[in-house]
């Protein structure tokens, strides 16, 4: 018997050695091509880039995987407890693989044989880190063995906290959310420190199978799984039974965070920043780099800019009449469901889509668009209202077929049942009313800038980003018309002319390449000999052409390029009337040079960019201040900021042109349209057939430019000038933007002389003489003692001006004459 036992023991020992050798050989073979687990040392997951306004408010986020990396020290113990309870309660005691959990899983899987159920796993958190970072998700024996081997090695190389940190920042939660911080924001719009027990448990339930526990598609499963996690937290001693029971009675409370822009009215600005970031660093850095971008946007000014521009566009559009409904639907059945399928302008929340239910001569009854529940289902409650005739009088002028307009006399002739339109609620004497609205076809842009730094404080690129993503502030190149004239006059003042220099305002002919160009003043007529001040105040085209001819267009082109208006300007006379195309951003930047005393600036939408570790990799401010880093005050002098920017215009010239443009506001083409109650300079601009309307102006510390026009340049109608359309928008915005601030005078450079001159002749005025103005002169200059008129010689001979570059003919053909 003993011999038999020994025999079987020997066979068993041999078999054991054979199996052990086979296992050793298999493990050795599997281990040969294992990935290097040391790559975990340099773990840099794709992280969300966040863009903030100057005030710190979150503007936008960009990510392929919505993730914010959190070090383990910043993750609350309750959050750790929820994931340990849900995934690996023995995490801090096992060596990488949990033998007890593995045995339990084997028993369960044997019991489930033939049931069709998916095999139960026993992966620890360490094993999941090995799989997620180093292996594929294949359901094979080889992969599981590799996973176990790597888990042992990872446990030997890294601390438990480091492994848990990797896990909590890498796992996928659904809704494109990765990592616990990204999941907390995505599902509950909270930081991890603000999560409740129920919210934490739900997030811990998701990694197992996010789609199976979708909060809206499978709410019952989601709650069941969440409650299971809460029970495990109670069982493991992380949560009291009372708190656990209370948490299980709470609803899921999920409110999925929307992507895109988070700050009201910032869409155009945020998109421009996105494009700049891609140009600067590439798409991968933007969508995976975890950059922190602090922009120059002032949220208050941005909202004011949007409001002012939208009001100006709507005012013009409504004067042209009603173009018909947005869409038509059947109102005989459930109109709410059909109306909910019509997409509104989501960035114009003041307006609501409505469908006409009935219409009489005096009243239109409408049904308001219902919202959608988080599940996507249309809300069942239906809201209605009425539009009174007086709230849609503007629509009595029908413009359904373009220029063939006709007037009607009742609301029923304007709208019919089934018409989908926009309405806006407003209050009148305590009564809630609805007024009819329509998205304007005309578009525009507004840019506001700090002239001393080039920081763009507000930028609106059109009526609505949802209507059109095209940014007319930076992407649309339009003719500035007479808004270009200040740079011609600045070039003149910088090269020997004075504000009192007299130029002939009279008909002129330019012959070029066989073509005759006859520029005209807006409205026709001419004023004869006039000072430069009068020429810019009244925006005289004929004077400007003569002045440009006298100086030479090469000099004008040099100055235009110096100001950044054009990269390379064609030096032909037609360009003197603003026929070259440029952008609102460039115009505002150029006017900022006039406003700041002639210093070159670089317009910027971004103040600072930091990488994922907080290191500053870009900042707009280039001025240096070595003494600013002092740690204590030791009676030293105040630090001095060293300004190394290029001086592109004489400060005295800058003041002279500013003073002349103050006259545009008080006496010229913007008089009665701009009244800020403080020193203000600016210039109107209108192109041929009123296709482009401009106003660019400034106070000492704020420059704003406004453009209005159709995207496909089309005449806007007689009288649609920069003074009539753009200047009121400028005025409304600036009044609101500067409210509560102290008026500041434009600074007069040291050495300038103020001399009383006759406004018409430009000569020094005698005591008691009427029509006198105080004019600024540089040292060594002053009013002329002899009455001299520039351009009088050509006019006296009656001969057309010839010897003009043949290139001028092209400018004539493209319609540069008669710009205003």
mmCIF file with all atom_site columns, C-alpha atoms in Angstrom, residues 474-575:
data_model
loop_
_atom_site.group_PDB
_atom_site.id
_atom_site.type_symbol
_atom_site.label_atom_id
_atom_site.label_alt_id
_atom_site.label_comp_id
_atom_site.label_asym_id
_atom_site.label_entity_id
_atom_site.label_seq_id
_atom_site.pdbx_PDB_ins_code
_atom_site.Cartn_x
_atom_site.Cartn_y
_atom_site.Cartn_z
_atom_site.occupancy
_atom_site.B_iso_or_equiv
_atom_site.pdbx_formal_charge
_atom_site.auth_seq_id
_atom_site.auth_comp_id
_atom_site.auth_asym_id
_atom_site.auth_atom_id
_atom_site.pdbx_PDB_model_num
ATOM 1   C CA . UNK A 1 474 ? -12.139 89.743  -38.948 1.00 0.00 ? 474 UNK A CA 1
ATOM 2   C CA . UNK A 1 475 ? -13.051 87.771  -42.073 1.00 0.00 ? 475 UNK A CA 1
ATOM 3   C CA . UNK A 1 476 ? -15.040 90.267  -44.158 1.00 0.00 ? 476 UNK A CA 1
ATOM 4   C CA . UNK A 1 477 ? -12.912 92.627  -46.249 1.00 0.00 ? 477 UNK A CA 1
ATOM 5   C CA . UNK A 1 478 ? -14.930 95.718  -47.159 1.00 0.00 ? 478 UNK A CA 1
ATOM 6   C CA . UNK A 1 479 ? -14.282 99.186  -48.571 1.00 0.00 ? 479 UNK A CA 1
ATOM 7   C CA . UNK A 1 480 ? -13.997 101.673 -45.688 1.00 0.00 ? 480 UNK A CA 1
ATOM 8   C CA . UNK A 1 481 ? -14.910 104.684 -47.825 1.00 0.00 ? 481 UNK A CA 1
ATOM 9   C CA . UNK A 1 482 ? -14.306 107.980 -46.063 1.00 0.00 ? 482 UNK A CA 1
ATOM 10  C CA . UNK A 1 483 ? -13.398 106.203 -42.827 1.00 0.00 ? 483 UNK A CA 1
ATOM 11  C CA . UNK A 1 484 ? -9.996  105.899 -44.543 1.00 0.00 ? 484 UNK A CA 1
ATOM 12  C CA . UNK A 1 485 ? -9.573  109.674 -44.934 1.00 0.00 ? 485 UNK A CA 1
ATOM 13  C CA . UNK A 1 486 ? -8.070  110.369 -41.477 1.00 0.00 ? 486 UNK A CA 1
ATOM 14  C CA . UNK A 1 487 ? -4.959  108.461 -42.530 1.00 0.00 ? 487 UNK A CA 1
ATOM 15  C CA . UNK A 1 488 ? -4.524  110.614 -45.645 1.00 0.00 ? 488 UNK A CA 1
ATOM 16  C CA . UNK A 1 489 ? -4.892  113.740 -43.525 1.00 0.00 ? 489 UNK A CA 1
ATOM 17  C CA . UNK A 1 490 ? -2.531  112.306 -40.899 1.00 0.00 ? 490 UNK A CA 1
ATOM 18  C CA . UNK A 1 491 ? 0.078   111.683 -43.596 1.00 0.00 ? 491 UNK A CA 1
ATOM 19  C CA . UNK A 1 492 ? -0.363  115.290 -44.739 1.00 0.00 ? 492 UNK A CA 1
ATOM 20  C CA . UNK A 1 493 ? -0.060  116.729 -41.224 1.00 0.00 ? 493 UNK A CA 1
ATOM 21  C CA . UNK A 1 494 ? 3.028   114.598 -40.644 1.00 0.00 ? 494 UNK A CA 1
ATOM 22  C CA . UNK A 1 495 ? 4.647   116.029 -43.799 1.00 0.00 ? 495 UNK A CA 1
ATOM 23  C CA . UNK A 1 496 ? 4.385   119.815 -43.627 1.00 0.00 ? 496 UNK A CA 1
ATOM 24  C CA . UNK A 1 497 ? 0.667   120.522 -43.964 1.00 0.00 ? 497 UNK A CA 1
ATOM 25  C CA . UNK A 1 498 ? -1.364  122.010 -41.115 1.00 0.00 ? 498 UNK A CA 1
ATOM 26  C CA . UNK A 1 499 ? -5.040  121.789 -40.171 1.00 0.00 ? 499 UNK A CA 1
ATOM 27  C CA . UNK A 1 500 ? -5.350  125.314 -41.608 1.00 0.00 ? 500 UNK A CA 1
ATOM 28  C CA . UNK A 1 501 ? -3.901  124.391 -45.020 1.00 0.00 ? 501 UNK A CA 1
ATOM 29  C CA . UNK A 1 502 ? -6.420  125.217 -47.748 1.00 0.00 ? 502 UNK A CA 1
ATOM 30  C CA . UNK A 1 503 ? -7.330  122.780 -50.536 1.00 0.00 ? 503 UNK A CA 1
ATOM 31  C CA . UNK A 1 504 ? -9.688  123.422 -53.419 1.00 0.00 ? 504 UNK A CA 1
ATOM 32  C CA . UNK A 1 505 ? -13.048 121.667 -53.192 1.00 0.00 ? 505 UNK A CA 1
ATOM 33  C CA . UNK A 1 506 ? -14.144 121.771 -56.828 1.00 0.00 ? 506 UNK A CA 1
ATOM 34  C CA . UNK A 1 507 ? -14.814 119.343 -59.719 1.00 0.00 ? 507 UNK A CA 1
ATOM 35  C CA . UNK A 1 508 ? -11.836 117.325 -60.913 1.00 0.00 ? 508 UNK A CA 1
ATOM 36  C CA . UNK A 1 509 ? -11.208 114.860 -63.741 1.00 0.00 ? 509 UNK A CA 1
ATOM 37  C CA . UNK A 1 510 ? -8.624  112.092 -63.678 1.00 0.00 ? 510 UNK A CA 1
ATOM 38  C CA . UNK A 1 511 ? -7.645  110.555 -67.016 1.00 0.00 ? 511 UNK A CA 1
ATOM 39  C CA . UNK A 1 512 ? -6.142  107.089 -66.872 1.00 0.00 ? 512 UNK A CA 1
ATOM 40  C CA . UNK A 1 513 ? -5.780  104.491 -69.600 1.00 0.00 ? 513 UNK A CA 1
ATOM 41  C CA . UNK A 1 514 ? -8.363  106.199 -71.745 1.00 0.00 ? 514 UNK A CA 1
ATOM 42  C CA . UNK A 1 515 ? -10.907 106.269 -68.908 1.00 0.00 ? 515 UNK A CA 1
ATOM 43  C CA . UNK A 1 516 ? -12.070 109.479 -67.228 1.00 0.00 ? 516 UNK A CA 1
ATOM 44  C CA . UNK A 1 517 ? -12.780 109.381 -63.528 1.00 0.00 ? 517 UNK A CA 1
ATOM 45  C CA . UNK A 1 518 ? -14.878 112.201 -62.096 1.00 0.00 ? 518 UNK A CA 1
ATOM 46  C CA . UNK A 1 519 ? -15.090 111.784 -58.326 1.00 0.00 ? 519 UNK A CA 1
ATOM 47  C CA . UNK A 1 520 ? -17.898 113.655 -56.612 1.00 0.00 ? 520 UNK A CA 1
ATOM 48  C CA . UNK A 1 521 ? -18.817 114.751 -53.144 1.00 0.00 ? 521 UNK A CA 1
ATOM 49  C CA . UNK A 1 522 ? -21.680 112.868 -51.539 1.00 0.00 ? 522 UNK A CA 1
ATOM 50  C CA . UNK A 1 523 ? -24.811 114.769 -52.510 1.00 0.00 ? 523 UNK A CA 1
ATOM 51  C CA . UNK A 1 524 ? -22.945 116.635 -55.244 1.00 0.00 ? 524 UNK A CA 1
ATOM 52  C CA . UNK A 1 525 ? -21.812 120.240 -55.090 1.00 0.00 ? 525 UNK A CA 1
ATOM 53  C CA . UNK A 1 526 ? -18.566 121.692 -53.840 1.00 0.00 ? 526 UNK A CA 1
ATOM 54  C CA . UNK A 1 527 ? -17.513 124.334 -51.334 1.00 0.00 ? 527 UNK A CA 1
ATOM 55  C CA . UNK A 1 528 ? -14.522 125.945 -53.028 1.00 0.00 ? 528 UNK A CA 1
ATOM 56  C CA . UNK A 1 529 ? -11.299 126.550 -51.088 1.00 0.00 ? 529 UNK A CA 1
ATOM 57  C CA . UNK A 1 530 ? -11.564 124.900 -47.644 1.00 0.00 ? 530 UNK A CA 1
ATOM 58  C CA . UNK A 1 531 ? -9.245  124.051 -44.782 1.00 0.00 ? 531 UNK A CA 1
ATOM 59  C CA . UNK A 1 532 ? -8.174  120.498 -44.063 1.00 0.00 ? 532 UNK A CA 1
ATOM 60  C CA . UNK A 1 533 ? -10.311 120.604 -40.929 1.00 0.00 ? 533 UNK A CA 1
ATOM 61  C CA . UNK A 1 534 ? -13.401 121.456 -42.937 1.00 0.00 ? 534 UNK A CA 1
ATOM 62  C CA . UNK A 1 535 ? -12.487 118.806 -45.492 1.00 0.00 ? 535 UNK A CA 1
ATOM 63  C CA . UNK A 1 536 ? -12.501 116.011 -42.929 1.00 0.00 ? 536 UNK A CA 1
ATOM 64  C CA . UNK A 1 537 ? -15.445 117.354 -40.943 1.00 0.00 ? 537 UNK A CA 1
ATOM 65  C CA . UNK A 1 538 ? -17.650 117.476 -44.041 1.00 0.00 ? 538 UNK A CA 1
ATOM 66  C CA . UNK A 1 539 ? -15.930 114.477 -45.673 1.00 0.00 ? 539 UNK A CA 1
ATOM 67  C CA . UNK A 1 540 ? -15.109 116.223 -48.965 1.00 0.00 ? 540 UNK A CA 1
ATOM 68  C CA . UNK A 1 541 ? -14.067 113.729 -51.633 1.00 0.00 ? 541 UNK A CA 1
ATOM 69  C CA . UNK A 1 542 ? -12.815 116.334 -54.117 1.00 0.00 ? 542 UNK A CA 1
ATOM 70  C CA . UNK A 1 543 ? -10.547 117.917 -51.535 1.00 0.00 ? 543 UNK A CA 1
ATOM 71  C CA . UNK A 1 544 ? -9.194  114.523 -50.495 1.00 0.00 ? 544 UNK A CA 1
ATOM 72  C CA . UNK A 1 545 ? -8.286  113.560 -54.054 1.00 0.00 ? 545 UNK A CA 1
ATOM 73  C CA . UNK A 1 546 ? -6.479  116.882 -54.590 1.00 0.00 ? 546 UNK A CA 1
ATOM 74  C CA . UNK A 1 547 ? -4.646  116.545 -51.277 1.00 0.00 ? 547 UNK A CA 1
ATOM 75  C CA . UNK A 1 548 ? -3.562  112.985 -52.094 1.00 0.00 ? 548 UNK A CA 1
ATOM 76  C CA . UNK A 1 549 ? -2.399  114.101 -55.542 1.00 0.00 ? 549 UNK A CA 1
ATOM 77  C CA . UNK A 1 550 ? -0.410  116.971 -54.040 1.00 0.00 ? 550 UNK A CA 1
ATOM 78  C CA . UNK A 1 551 ? 1.314   114.647 -51.541 1.00 0.00 ? 551 UNK A CA 1
ATOM 79  C CA . UNK A 1 552 ? 1.727   111.694 -53.863 1.00 0.00 ? 552 UNK A CA 1
ATOM 80  C CA . UNK A 1 553 ? -0.034  108.364 -53.415 1.00 0.00 ? 553 UNK A CA 1
ATOM 81  C CA . UNK A 1 554 ? 3.238   106.580 -52.633 1.00 0.00 ? 554 UNK A CA 1
ATOM 82  C CA . UNK A 1 555 ? 3.388   108.505 -49.369 1.00 0.00 ? 555 UNK A CA 1
ATOM 83  C CA . UNK A 1 556 ? -0.277  107.723 -48.624 1.00 0.00 ? 556 UNK A CA 1
ATOM 84  C CA . UNK A 1 557 ? 0.339   104.016 -49.291 1.00 0.00 ? 557 UNK A CA 1
ATOM 85  C CA . UNK A 1 558 ? 3.348   104.048 -46.986 1.00 0.00 ? 558 UNK A CA 1
ATOM 86  C CA . UNK A 1 559 ? 1.276   105.463 -44.134 1.00 0.00 ? 559 UNK A CA 1
ATOM 87  C CA . UNK A 1 560 ? -1.641  103.088 -44.750 1.00 0.00 ? 560 UNK A CA 1
ATOM 88  C CA . UNK A 1 561 ? 0.733   100.133 -44.514 1.00 0.00 ? 561 UNK A CA 1
ATOM 89  C CA . UNK A 1 562 ? 2.429   101.618 -41.463 1.00 0.00 ? 562 UNK A CA 1
ATOM 90  C CA . UNK A 1 563 ? -0.926  101.780 -39.693 1.00 0.00 ? 563 UNK A CA 1
ATOM 91  C CA . UNK A 1 564 ? -1.652  98.166  -40.618 1.00 0.00 ? 564 UNK A CA 1
ATOM 92  C CA . UNK A 1 565 ? -4.684  98.919  -42.788 1.00 0.00 ? 565 UNK A CA 1
ATOM 93  C CA . UNK A 1 566 ? -3.242  97.043  -45.767 1.00 0.00 ? 566 UNK A CA 1
ATOM 94  C CA . UNK A 1 567 ? -0.320  94.699  -46.278 1.00 0.00 ? 567 UNK A CA 1
ATOM 95  C CA . UNK A 1 568 ? 0.438   96.325  -49.630 1.00 0.00 ? 568 UNK A CA 1
ATOM 96  C CA . UNK A 1 569 ? -1.656  99.218  -50.904 1.00 0.00 ? 569 UNK A CA 1
ATOM 97  C CA . UNK A 1 570 ? -1.964  100.086 -54.572 1.00 0.00 ? 570 UNK A CA 1
ATOM 98  C CA . UNK A 1 571 ? -0.640  103.703 -54.805 1.00 0.00 ? 571 UNK A CA 1
ATOM 99  C CA . UNK A 1 572 ? -3.376  105.100 -57.055 1.00 0.00 ? 572 UNK A CA 1
ATOM 100 C CA . UNK A 1 573 ? -5.588  108.140 -56.495 1.00 0.00 ? 573 UNK A CA 1
ATOM 101 C CA . UNK A 1 574 ? -8.811  106.137 -56.378 1.00 0.00 ? 574 UNK A CA 1
ATOM 102 C CA . UNK A 1 575 ? -7.525  104.476 -53.191 1.00 0.00 ? 575 UNK A CA 1
#
